[in-house]
Short mmCIF file of C-alpha atoms and ligand atoms in Angstrom, two decimals:
data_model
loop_
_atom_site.label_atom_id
_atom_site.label_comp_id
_atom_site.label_asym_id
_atom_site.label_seq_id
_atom_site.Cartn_x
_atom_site.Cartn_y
_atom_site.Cartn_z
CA UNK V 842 -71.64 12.92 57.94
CA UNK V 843 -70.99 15.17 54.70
CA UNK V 844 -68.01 14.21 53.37
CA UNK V 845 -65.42 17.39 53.32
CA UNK V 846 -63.94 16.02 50.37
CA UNK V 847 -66.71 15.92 48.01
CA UNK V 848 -69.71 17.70 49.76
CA UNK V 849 -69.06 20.79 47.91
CA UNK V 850 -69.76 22.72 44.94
CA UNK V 851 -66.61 24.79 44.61
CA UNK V 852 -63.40 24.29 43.59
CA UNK V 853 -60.91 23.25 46.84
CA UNK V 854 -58.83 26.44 47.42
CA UNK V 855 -57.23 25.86 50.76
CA UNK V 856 -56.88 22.12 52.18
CA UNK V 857 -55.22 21.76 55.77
CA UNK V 858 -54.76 17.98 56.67
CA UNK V 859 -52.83 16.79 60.34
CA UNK V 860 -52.64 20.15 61.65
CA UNK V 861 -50.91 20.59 64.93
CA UNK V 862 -50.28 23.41 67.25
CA UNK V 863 -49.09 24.09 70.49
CA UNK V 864 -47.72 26.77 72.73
CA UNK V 865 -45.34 25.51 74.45
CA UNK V 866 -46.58 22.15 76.99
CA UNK V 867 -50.18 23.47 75.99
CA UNK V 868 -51.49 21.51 72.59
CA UNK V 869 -54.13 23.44 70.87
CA UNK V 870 -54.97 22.20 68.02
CA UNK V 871 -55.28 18.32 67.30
CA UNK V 872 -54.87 17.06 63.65
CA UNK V 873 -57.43 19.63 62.15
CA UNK V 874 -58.45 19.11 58.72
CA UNK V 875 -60.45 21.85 56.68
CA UNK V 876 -61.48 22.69 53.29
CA UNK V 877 -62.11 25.95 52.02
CA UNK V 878 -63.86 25.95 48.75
CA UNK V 879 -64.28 29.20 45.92
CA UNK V 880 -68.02 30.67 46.01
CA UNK V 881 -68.54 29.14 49.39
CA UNK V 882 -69.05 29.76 53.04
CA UNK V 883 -67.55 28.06 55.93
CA UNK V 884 -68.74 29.20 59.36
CA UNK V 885 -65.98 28.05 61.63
CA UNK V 886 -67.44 27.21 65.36
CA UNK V 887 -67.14 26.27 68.52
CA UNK V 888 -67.27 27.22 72.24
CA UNK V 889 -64.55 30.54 73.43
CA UNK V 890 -61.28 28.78 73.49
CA UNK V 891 -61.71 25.68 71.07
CA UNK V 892 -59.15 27.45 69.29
CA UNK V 893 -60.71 28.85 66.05
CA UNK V 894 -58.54 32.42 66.30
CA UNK V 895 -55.35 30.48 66.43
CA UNK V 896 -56.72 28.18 63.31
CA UNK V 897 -57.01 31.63 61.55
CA UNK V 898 -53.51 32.76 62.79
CA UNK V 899 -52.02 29.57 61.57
CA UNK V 900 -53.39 30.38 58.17
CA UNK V 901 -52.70 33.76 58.10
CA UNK V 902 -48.60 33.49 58.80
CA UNK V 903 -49.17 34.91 62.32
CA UNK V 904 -48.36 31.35 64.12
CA UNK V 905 -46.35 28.81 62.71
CA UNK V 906 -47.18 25.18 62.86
CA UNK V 907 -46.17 21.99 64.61
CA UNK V 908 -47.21 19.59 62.08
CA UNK V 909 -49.30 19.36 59.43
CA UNK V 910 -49.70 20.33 55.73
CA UNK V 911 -51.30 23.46 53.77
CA UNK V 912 -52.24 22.86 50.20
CA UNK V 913 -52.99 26.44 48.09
CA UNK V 914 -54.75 25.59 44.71
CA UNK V 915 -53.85 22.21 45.08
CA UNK V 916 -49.67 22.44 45.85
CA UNK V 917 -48.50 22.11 49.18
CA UNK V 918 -47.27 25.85 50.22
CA UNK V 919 -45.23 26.79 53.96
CA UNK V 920 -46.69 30.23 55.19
CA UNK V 921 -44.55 31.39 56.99
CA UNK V 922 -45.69 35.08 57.63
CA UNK V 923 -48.81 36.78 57.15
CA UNK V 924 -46.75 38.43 53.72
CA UNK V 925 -46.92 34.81 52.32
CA UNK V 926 -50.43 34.86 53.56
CA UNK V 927 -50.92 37.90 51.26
CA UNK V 928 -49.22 36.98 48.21
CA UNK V 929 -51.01 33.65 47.86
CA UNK V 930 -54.26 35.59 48.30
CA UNK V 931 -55.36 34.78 51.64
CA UNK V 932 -56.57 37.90 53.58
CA UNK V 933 -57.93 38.28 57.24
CA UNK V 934 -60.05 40.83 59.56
CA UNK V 935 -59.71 40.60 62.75
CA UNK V 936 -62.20 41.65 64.94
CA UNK V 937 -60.72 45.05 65.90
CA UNK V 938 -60.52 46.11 62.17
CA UNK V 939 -57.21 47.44 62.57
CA UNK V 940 -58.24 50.42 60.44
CA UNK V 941 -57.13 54.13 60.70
CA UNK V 942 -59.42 56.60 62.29
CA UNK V 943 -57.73 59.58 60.74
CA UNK V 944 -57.66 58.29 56.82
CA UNK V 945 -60.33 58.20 54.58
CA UNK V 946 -61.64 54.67 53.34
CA UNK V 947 -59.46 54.99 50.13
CA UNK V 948 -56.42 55.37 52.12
CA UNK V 949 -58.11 52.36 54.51
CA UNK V 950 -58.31 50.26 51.90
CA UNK V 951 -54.94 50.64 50.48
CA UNK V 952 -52.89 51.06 53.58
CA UNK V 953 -49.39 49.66 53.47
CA UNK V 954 -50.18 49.10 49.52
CA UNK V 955 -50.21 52.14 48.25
CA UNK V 956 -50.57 52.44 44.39
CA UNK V 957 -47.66 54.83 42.84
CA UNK V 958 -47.11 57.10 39.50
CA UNK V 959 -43.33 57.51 39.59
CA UNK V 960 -43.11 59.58 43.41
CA UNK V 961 -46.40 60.47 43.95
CA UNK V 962 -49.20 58.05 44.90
CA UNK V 963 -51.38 57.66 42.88
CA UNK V 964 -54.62 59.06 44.20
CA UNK V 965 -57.39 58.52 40.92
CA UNK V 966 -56.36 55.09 40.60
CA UNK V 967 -56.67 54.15 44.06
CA UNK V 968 -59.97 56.00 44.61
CA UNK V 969 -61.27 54.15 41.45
CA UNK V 970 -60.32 50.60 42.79
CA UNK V 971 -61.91 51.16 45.87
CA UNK V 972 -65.06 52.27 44.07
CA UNK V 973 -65.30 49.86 41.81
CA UNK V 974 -64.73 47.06 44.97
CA UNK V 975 -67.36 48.41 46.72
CA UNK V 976 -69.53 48.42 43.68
CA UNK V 977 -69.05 45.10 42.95
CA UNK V 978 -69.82 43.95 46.44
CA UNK V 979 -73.12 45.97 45.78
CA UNK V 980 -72.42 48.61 49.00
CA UNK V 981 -74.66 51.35 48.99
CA UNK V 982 -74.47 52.55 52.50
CA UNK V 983 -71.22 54.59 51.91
CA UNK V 984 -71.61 57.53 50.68
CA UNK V 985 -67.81 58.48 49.54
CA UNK V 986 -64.85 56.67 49.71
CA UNK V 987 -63.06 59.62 50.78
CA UNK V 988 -65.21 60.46 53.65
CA UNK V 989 -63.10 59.62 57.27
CA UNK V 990 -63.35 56.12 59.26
CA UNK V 991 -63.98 57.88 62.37
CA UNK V 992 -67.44 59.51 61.41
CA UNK V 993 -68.54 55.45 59.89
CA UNK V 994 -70.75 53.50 61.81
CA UNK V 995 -69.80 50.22 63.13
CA UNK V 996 -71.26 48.15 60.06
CA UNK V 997 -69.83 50.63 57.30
CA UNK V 998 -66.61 50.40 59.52
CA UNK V 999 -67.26 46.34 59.07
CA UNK V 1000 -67.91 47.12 55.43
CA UNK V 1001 -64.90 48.84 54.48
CA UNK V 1002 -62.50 46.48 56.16
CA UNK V 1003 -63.93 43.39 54.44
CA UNK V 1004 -64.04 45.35 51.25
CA UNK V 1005 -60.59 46.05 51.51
CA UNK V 1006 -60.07 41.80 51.86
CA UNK V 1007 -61.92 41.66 48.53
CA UNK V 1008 -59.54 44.44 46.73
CA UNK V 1009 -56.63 42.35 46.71
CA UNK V 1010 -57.72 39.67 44.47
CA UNK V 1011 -57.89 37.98 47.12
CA UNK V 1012 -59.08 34.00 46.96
CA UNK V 1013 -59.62 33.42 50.44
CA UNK V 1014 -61.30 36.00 53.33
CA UNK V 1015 -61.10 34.99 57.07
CA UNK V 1016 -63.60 37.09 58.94
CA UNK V 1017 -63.57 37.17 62.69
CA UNK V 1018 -66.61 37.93 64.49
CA UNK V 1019 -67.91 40.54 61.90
CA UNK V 1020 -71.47 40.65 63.05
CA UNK V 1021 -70.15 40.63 67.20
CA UNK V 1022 -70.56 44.12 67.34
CA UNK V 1023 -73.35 45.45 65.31
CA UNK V 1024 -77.25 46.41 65.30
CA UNK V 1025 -79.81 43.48 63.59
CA UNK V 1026 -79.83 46.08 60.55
CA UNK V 1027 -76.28 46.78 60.31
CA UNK V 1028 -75.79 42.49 60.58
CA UNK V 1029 -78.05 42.12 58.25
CA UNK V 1030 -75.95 44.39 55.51
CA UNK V 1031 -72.83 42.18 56.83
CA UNK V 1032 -74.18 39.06 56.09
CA UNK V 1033 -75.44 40.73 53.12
CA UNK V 1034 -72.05 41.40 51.81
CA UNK V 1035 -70.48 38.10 53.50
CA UNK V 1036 -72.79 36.32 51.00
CA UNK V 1037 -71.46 38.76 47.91
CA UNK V 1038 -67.96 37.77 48.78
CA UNK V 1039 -68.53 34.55 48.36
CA UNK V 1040 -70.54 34.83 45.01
CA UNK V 1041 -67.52 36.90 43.62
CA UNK V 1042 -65.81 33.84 43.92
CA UNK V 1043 -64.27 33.81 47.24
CA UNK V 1044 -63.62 31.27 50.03
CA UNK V 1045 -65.08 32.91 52.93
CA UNK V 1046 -64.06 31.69 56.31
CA UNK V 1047 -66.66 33.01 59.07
CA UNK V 1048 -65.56 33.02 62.88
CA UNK V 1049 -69.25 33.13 64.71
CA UNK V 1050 -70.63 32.41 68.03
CA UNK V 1051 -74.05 33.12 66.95
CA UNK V 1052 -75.65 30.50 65.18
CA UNK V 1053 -78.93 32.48 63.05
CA UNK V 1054 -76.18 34.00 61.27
CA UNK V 1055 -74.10 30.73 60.65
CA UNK V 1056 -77.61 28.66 59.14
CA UNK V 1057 -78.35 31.95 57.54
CA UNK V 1058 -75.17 32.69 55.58
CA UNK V 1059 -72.80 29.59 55.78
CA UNK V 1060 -72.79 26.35 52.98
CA UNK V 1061 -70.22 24.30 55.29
CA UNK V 1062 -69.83 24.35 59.22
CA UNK V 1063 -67.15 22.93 60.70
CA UNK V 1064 -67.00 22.74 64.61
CA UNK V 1065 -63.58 22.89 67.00
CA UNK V 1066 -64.42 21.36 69.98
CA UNK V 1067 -61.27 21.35 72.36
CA UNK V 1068 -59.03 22.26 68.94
CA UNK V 1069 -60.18 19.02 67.43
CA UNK V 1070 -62.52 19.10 64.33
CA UNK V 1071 -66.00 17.83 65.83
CA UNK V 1072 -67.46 17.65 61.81
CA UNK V 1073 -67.53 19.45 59.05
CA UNK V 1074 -70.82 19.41 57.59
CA UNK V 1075 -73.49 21.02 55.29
CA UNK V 1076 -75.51 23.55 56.33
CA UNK V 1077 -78.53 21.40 54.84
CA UNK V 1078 -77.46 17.99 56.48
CA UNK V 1079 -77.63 20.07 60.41
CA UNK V 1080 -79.84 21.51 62.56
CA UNK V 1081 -79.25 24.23 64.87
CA UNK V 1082 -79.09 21.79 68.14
CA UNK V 1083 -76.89 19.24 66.56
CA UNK V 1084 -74.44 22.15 65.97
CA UNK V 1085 -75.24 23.12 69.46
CA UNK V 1086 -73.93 20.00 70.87
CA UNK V 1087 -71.12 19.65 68.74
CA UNK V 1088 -69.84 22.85 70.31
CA UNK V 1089 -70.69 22.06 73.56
CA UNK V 1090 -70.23 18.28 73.55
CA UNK V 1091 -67.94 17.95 70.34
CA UNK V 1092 -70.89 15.41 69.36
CA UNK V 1093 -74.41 15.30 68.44
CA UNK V 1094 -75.67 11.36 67.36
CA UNK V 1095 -73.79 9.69 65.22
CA UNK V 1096 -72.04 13.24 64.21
CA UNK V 1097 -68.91 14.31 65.78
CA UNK V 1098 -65.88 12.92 67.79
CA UNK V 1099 -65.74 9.19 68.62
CA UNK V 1100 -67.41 9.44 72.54
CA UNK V 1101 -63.35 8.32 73.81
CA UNK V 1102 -61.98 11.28 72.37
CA UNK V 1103 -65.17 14.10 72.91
CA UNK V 1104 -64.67 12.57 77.17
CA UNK V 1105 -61.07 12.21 77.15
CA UNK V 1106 -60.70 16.31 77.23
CA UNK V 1107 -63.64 16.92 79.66
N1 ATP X 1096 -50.18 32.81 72.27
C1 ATP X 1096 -50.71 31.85 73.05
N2 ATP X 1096 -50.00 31.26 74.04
C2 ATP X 1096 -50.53 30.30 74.82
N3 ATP X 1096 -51.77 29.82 74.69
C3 ATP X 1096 -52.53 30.37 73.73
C4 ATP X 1096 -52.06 31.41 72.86
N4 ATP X 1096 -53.05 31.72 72.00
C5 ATP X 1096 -54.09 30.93 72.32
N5 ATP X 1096 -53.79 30.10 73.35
C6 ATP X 1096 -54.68 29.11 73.96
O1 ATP X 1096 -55.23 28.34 72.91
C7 ATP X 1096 -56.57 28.01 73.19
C8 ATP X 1096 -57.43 28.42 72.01
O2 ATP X 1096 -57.52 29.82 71.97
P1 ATP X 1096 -58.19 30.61 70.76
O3 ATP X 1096 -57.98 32.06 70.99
O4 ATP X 1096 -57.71 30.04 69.48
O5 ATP X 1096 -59.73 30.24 70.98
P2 ATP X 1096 -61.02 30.76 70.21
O6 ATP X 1096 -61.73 29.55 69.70
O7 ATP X 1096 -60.66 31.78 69.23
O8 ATP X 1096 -61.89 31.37 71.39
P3 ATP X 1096 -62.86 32.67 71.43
O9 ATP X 1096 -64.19 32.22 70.92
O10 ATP X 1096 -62.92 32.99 72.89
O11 ATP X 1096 -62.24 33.76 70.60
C9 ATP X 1096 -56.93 28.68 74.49
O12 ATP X 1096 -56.84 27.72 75.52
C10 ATP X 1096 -55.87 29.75 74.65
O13 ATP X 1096 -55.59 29.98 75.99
MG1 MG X 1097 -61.06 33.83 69.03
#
């Protein structure tokens, strides 16, 4: 198995080591250890309830944890609330986007955040950010930033709420199910831009159930299998079925959880 700690090419951004959660008598996640690395991408895995969401929510301030430690550029930090989340740069879409129908994707993007001149917001400022994020990110299927969320399509909806994770200087982007939702042309520009991110120089964290998109887009894998850590591996050193089983068995050859500890939880 790849080791986490020196498999990569990036810089360590986020390290979690001994994490523990539970809610209440129910234990969901067992000592997980991750690295998140600048200029890469880690698919996160694993079968619907392994517990990859509340991983995510743990990192993003939404849960707090049992036990465990978070290291942010290589100090140990306590986030407490998604705010702390935010101000070390760690941003997160969730699958329902959570944007506003009735703005425009300016307003989207800076929502809550509003740039300011004295009282009045400061409109030319904001719309130039946003176009200069989604330049950088190379979008080309929006056509203004002030038209309306409600009359985007699914993947410019996509678009515009990962963009706005990449406008806050922003180190690391958690993306939940991006792709869950959308047409193969509208994945494709998602993966597209999921790639981007991470050549700007972000960690990118992708939550995905479908596993063309993980070997297509992701440098590092890790697998949950029953909120343990199955492996963390390169993309390179895998195949599709060994990632299969470790999802579905939490092991896959010599790969994965020590056979006590993938049966114990069956
Ligand atoms: N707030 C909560 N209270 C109690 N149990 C919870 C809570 N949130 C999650 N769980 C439990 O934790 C486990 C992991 O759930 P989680 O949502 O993290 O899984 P997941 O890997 O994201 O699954 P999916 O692929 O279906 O989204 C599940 O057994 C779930 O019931
Ligand atoms: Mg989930």
């Amino acid at each position: 198995m790849a080791d986490p700690g020196t498999a990569g090419t990036g810089e360590p951004v986020l390290r979690l080591t001994g994490l523990n959660k539970s809610f209440g008598p129910v234990h969901v996640l067992h000592d997980v250890d991750l690295t998140l690395r600048l200029g890469e991408v880690t698919a996160l895995v694993g079968d619907n309830g392994a517990g990859k969401s509340t991983l995510i929510k743990c990192i993003a301030g939404i849960h707090p944890i049992d036990s465990g430690t978070i290291e942010f550029d290589g100090r140990q930090v306590q986030i407490g609330s998604p705010r702390d989340a935010a101000a070390l740069g760690i941003e997160v879409v969730y699958q329902d986007l959570a944007l506003a129908d009735n703005l425009d994707i300016v307003q989207n993007m800076f929502l809550g955040r509003e740039r300011r001149r004295g009282l009045v917001l400061d409109e030319d400022s904001m719309e130039e950010a946003a176009r200069e994020t989604l330049a950088r990110l190379s979008v080309r299927t929006v056509k203004s930033v002030r038209q309306q969320v409600a009359s985007l399509s699914g993947g410019q909806r996509q678009t515009v709420a990962i963009a706005k994770a990449a406008l806050w200087e922003s180190k690391v982007v958690i993306l939940d199910e991006p792709t869950a939702a959308l047409g193969v042309a509208q994945t494709r520009q998602v993966l597209d831009l999921v790639r981007r991110l991470a050549d700007t120089g972000h960690a990118v964290v992708l939550i995905s159930h479908n596993m063309n998109d993980v070997f297509e887009v992701a440098d590092e894998i890790t697998a949950l299998y029953l909120g343990r850590v199955a492996a963390q591996v390169r993309r390179t050193d895998v195949t599709h079925g060994q990632v299969v089983e470790l999802i579905t068995a939490g092991r896959s050859g010599d790969l994965g959880l020590a056979p006590a500890t993938a049966a114990e939880n069956i």
